[in-house]
Amino acid sequence: MVRTCARGTILFMQGDRADRFYVVLEGWVRLVRHTPDGNEVTVAVFGEGESLAEAAVLELATFPVEGQVVAPSRLLGVPGTSFRARLRENPDLCFNIMATLSRRLLFFLQRIEQLSTHSTLERTALFLLRLAREEQGRAIVDLPLDKALIAARLGMQPETLSRAFGKLRALGVKVEGERVTMEEIERLRQRFEGR
């Protein structure tokens, strides 16, 4: 069933029974883990074409995170019972799901590595480089999320992200609202991707 959701909609709460998973048709969904001491940790942010919560549905378990809609979105909700029935009938679908979950595991391993080994400046630059559209030696990035969510995604506070943007200014990076222009894209690639 396709569902249209406003920003701020809670798809599921941490601890709810995992009865369905979602495919983002349009918009953004943030997964948040609430810690026992009351903190909120952004685990991941999913955008158009990405699916979320399959593992919980496969386990017949509860959601280990909360799903929050962070931009106006359209989502396809897939009931767990029909999904599991399809998996039993279709080995190719099983392999596709295993591949998706394997890619996600690799993503989280890389994220842990980045948080452990890269400075906030490096994480910010690498994030921008991944999103860059190159045009004649320079690149433009239209930030897909608000800066607080980007900061959470990169494992830092919003003010730390602002400082990282400020330091990148010396390397030809200009931030104006939601648009980032990188005047010397090759210089940035050499410095941050060639570690």
mmCIF file of C-alpha atoms in Angstrom, residues 50-149:
data_model
loop_
_atom_site.group_PDB
_atom_site.id
_atom_site.type_symbol
_atom_site.label_atom_id
_atom_site.label_comp_id
_atom_site.label_asym_id
_atom_site.label_seq_id
_atom_site.Cartn_x
_atom_site.Cartn_y
_atom_site.Cartn_z
ATOM 1 C CA GLU A 50 15.844 2.540 -0.924
ATOM 2 C CA SER A 51 14.122 0.047 1.350
ATOM 3 C CA LEU A 52 14.240 -0.171 5.118
ATOM 4 C CA ALA A 53 13.308 -2.530 7.949
ATOM 5 C CA GLU A 54 13.469 -5.766 5.924
ATOM 6 C CA ALA A 55 15.646 -7.545 8.481
ATOM 7 C CA ALA A 56 13.204 -6.929 11.334
ATOM 8 C CA VAL A 57 10.328 -8.230 9.196
ATOM 9 C CA LEU A 58 12.299 -11.343 8.219
ATOM 10 C CA GLU A 59 13.006 -12.117 11.873
ATOM 11 C CA LEU A 60 9.353 -11.679 12.898
ATOM 12 C CA ALA A 61 10.783 -9.373 15.528
ATOM 13 C CA THR A 62 10.289 -5.857 16.779
ATOM 14 C CA PHE A 63 11.720 -2.740 15.205
ATOM 15 C CA PRO A 64 15.092 -1.979 16.839
ATOM 16 C CA VAL A 65 14.772 1.678 15.766
ATOM 17 C CA GLU A 66 12.152 4.356 15.192
ATOM 18 C CA GLY A 67 11.277 5.364 11.613
ATOM 19 C CA GLN A 68 10.745 9.114 11.177
ATOM 20 C CA VAL A 69 9.702 10.838 7.946
ATOM 21 C CA VAL A 70 11.997 13.878 7.593
ATOM 22 C CA ALA A 71 10.638 15.328 4.330
ATOM 23 C CA PRO A 72 7.285 14.994 2.564
ATOM 24 C CA SER A 73 7.371 11.393 1.323
ATOM 25 C CA ARG A 74 5.581 8.637 -0.536
ATOM 26 C CA LEU A 75 6.268 5.164 0.832
ATOM 27 C CA LEU A 76 5.314 1.674 -0.199
ATOM 28 C CA GLY A 77 4.516 -0.448 2.857
ATOM 29 C CA VAL A 78 5.005 -4.173 2.222
ATOM 30 C CA PRO A 79 3.284 -6.488 4.741
ATOM 31 C CA GLY A 80 5.668 -9.006 6.271
ATOM 32 C CA THR A 81 3.387 -12.028 5.820
ATOM 33 C CA SER A 82 3.003 -11.565 2.059
ATOM 34 C CA PHE A 83 6.702 -10.681 1.733
ATOM 35 C CA ARG A 84 7.805 -13.885 3.476
ATOM 36 C CA ALA A 85 5.389 -15.922 1.301
ATOM 37 C CA ARG A 86 6.910 -14.389 -1.850
ATOM 38 C CA LEU A 87 10.407 -15.202 -0.619
ATOM 39 C CA ARG A 88 9.450 -18.870 -0.201
ATOM 40 C CA GLU A 89 8.159 -18.962 -3.798
ATOM 41 C CA ASN A 90 10.918 -16.977 -5.471
ATOM 42 C CA PRO A 91 14.615 -17.852 -4.915
ATOM 43 C CA ASP A 92 15.735 -14.898 -7.065
ATOM 44 C CA LEU A 93 13.903 -12.526 -4.738
ATOM 45 C CA CYS A 94 15.667 -14.191 -1.787
ATOM 46 C CA PHE A 95 19.060 -13.581 -3.390
ATOM 47 C CA ASN A 96 18.160 -9.961 -4.169
ATOM 48 C CA ILE A 97 17.185 -9.367 -0.543
ATOM 49 C CA MET A 98 20.384 -11.050 0.673
ATOM 50 C CA ALA A 99 22.392 -8.818 -1.670
ATOM 51 C CA THR A 100 20.593 -5.710 -0.390
ATOM 52 C CA LEU A 101 21.217 -6.667 3.235
ATOM 53 C CA SER A 102 24.863 -7.505 2.443
ATOM 54 C CA ARG A 103 25.363 -4.070 0.842
ATOM 55 C CA ARG A 104 23.780 -2.463 3.874
ATOM 56 C CA LEU A 105 26.112 -4.398 6.201
ATOM 57 C CA LEU A 106 29.097 -3.228 4.154
ATOM 58 C CA PHE A 107 27.789 0.361 4.312
ATOM 59 C CA PHE A 108 27.572 0.195 8.114
ATOM 60 C CA LEU A 109 31.052 -1.347 8.362
ATOM 61 C CA GLN A 110 32.428 1.493 6.227
ATOM 62 C CA ARG A 111 30.556 4.003 8.353
ATOM 63 C CA ILE A 112 32.049 2.571 11.557
ATOM 64 C CA GLU A 113 35.486 2.731 9.947
ATOM 65 C CA GLN A 114 34.937 6.359 8.906
ATOM 66 C CA LEU A 115 33.753 7.373 12.367
ATOM 67 C CA SER A 116 36.818 5.697 13.873
ATOM 68 C CA THR A 117 39.499 6.835 11.447
ATOM 69 C CA HIS A 118 38.356 10.044 9.704
ATOM 70 C CA SER A 119 38.241 13.524 11.180
ATOM 71 C CA THR A 120 35.052 15.565 11.005
ATOM 72 C CA LEU A 121 36.629 17.581 8.172
ATOM 73 C CA GLU A 122 37.377 14.394 6.203
ATOM 74 C CA ARG A 123 33.882 12.972 6.762
ATOM 75 C CA THR A 124 32.312 16.233 5.586
ATOM 76 C CA ALA A 125 34.501 16.465 2.480
ATOM 77 C CA LEU A 126 33.911 12.815 1.540
ATOM 78 C CA PHE A 127 30.144 13.266 1.956
ATOM 79 C CA LEU A 128 30.205 16.270 -0.394
ATOM 80 C CA LEU A 129 32.429 14.505 -2.928
ATOM 81 C CA ARG A 130 30.013 11.556 -3.100
ATOM 82 C CA LEU A 131 27.140 13.929 -3.958
ATOM 83 C CA ALA A 132 29.068 16.201 -6.336
ATOM 84 C CA ARG A 133 27.883 16.946 -9.884
ATOM 85 C CA GLU A 134 30.976 17.999 -11.784
ATOM 86 C CA GLU A 135 30.877 20.844 -14.302
ATOM 87 C CA GLN A 136 34.076 22.160 -15.926
ATOM 88 C CA GLY A 137 36.468 21.465 -13.064
ATOM 89 C CA ARG A 138 34.111 22.547 -10.327
ATOM 90 C CA ALA A 139 31.235 20.778 -8.653
ATOM 91 C CA ILE A 140 27.869 21.677 -7.218
ATOM 92 C CA VAL A 141 25.989 19.862 -4.483
ATOM 93 C CA ASP A 142 22.400 20.597 -3.549
ATOM 94 C CA LEU A 143 22.204 19.291 0.004
ATOM 95 C CA PRO A 144 19.513 16.588 0.116
ATOM 96 C CA LEU A 145 18.747 17.017 3.823
ATOM 97 C CA ASP A 146 18.807 19.808 6.348
ATOM 98 C CA LYS A 147 22.180 20.428 7.945
ATOM 99 C CA ALA A 148 21.192 18.992 11.339
ATOM 100 C CA LEU A 149 20.355 15.656 9.682
#
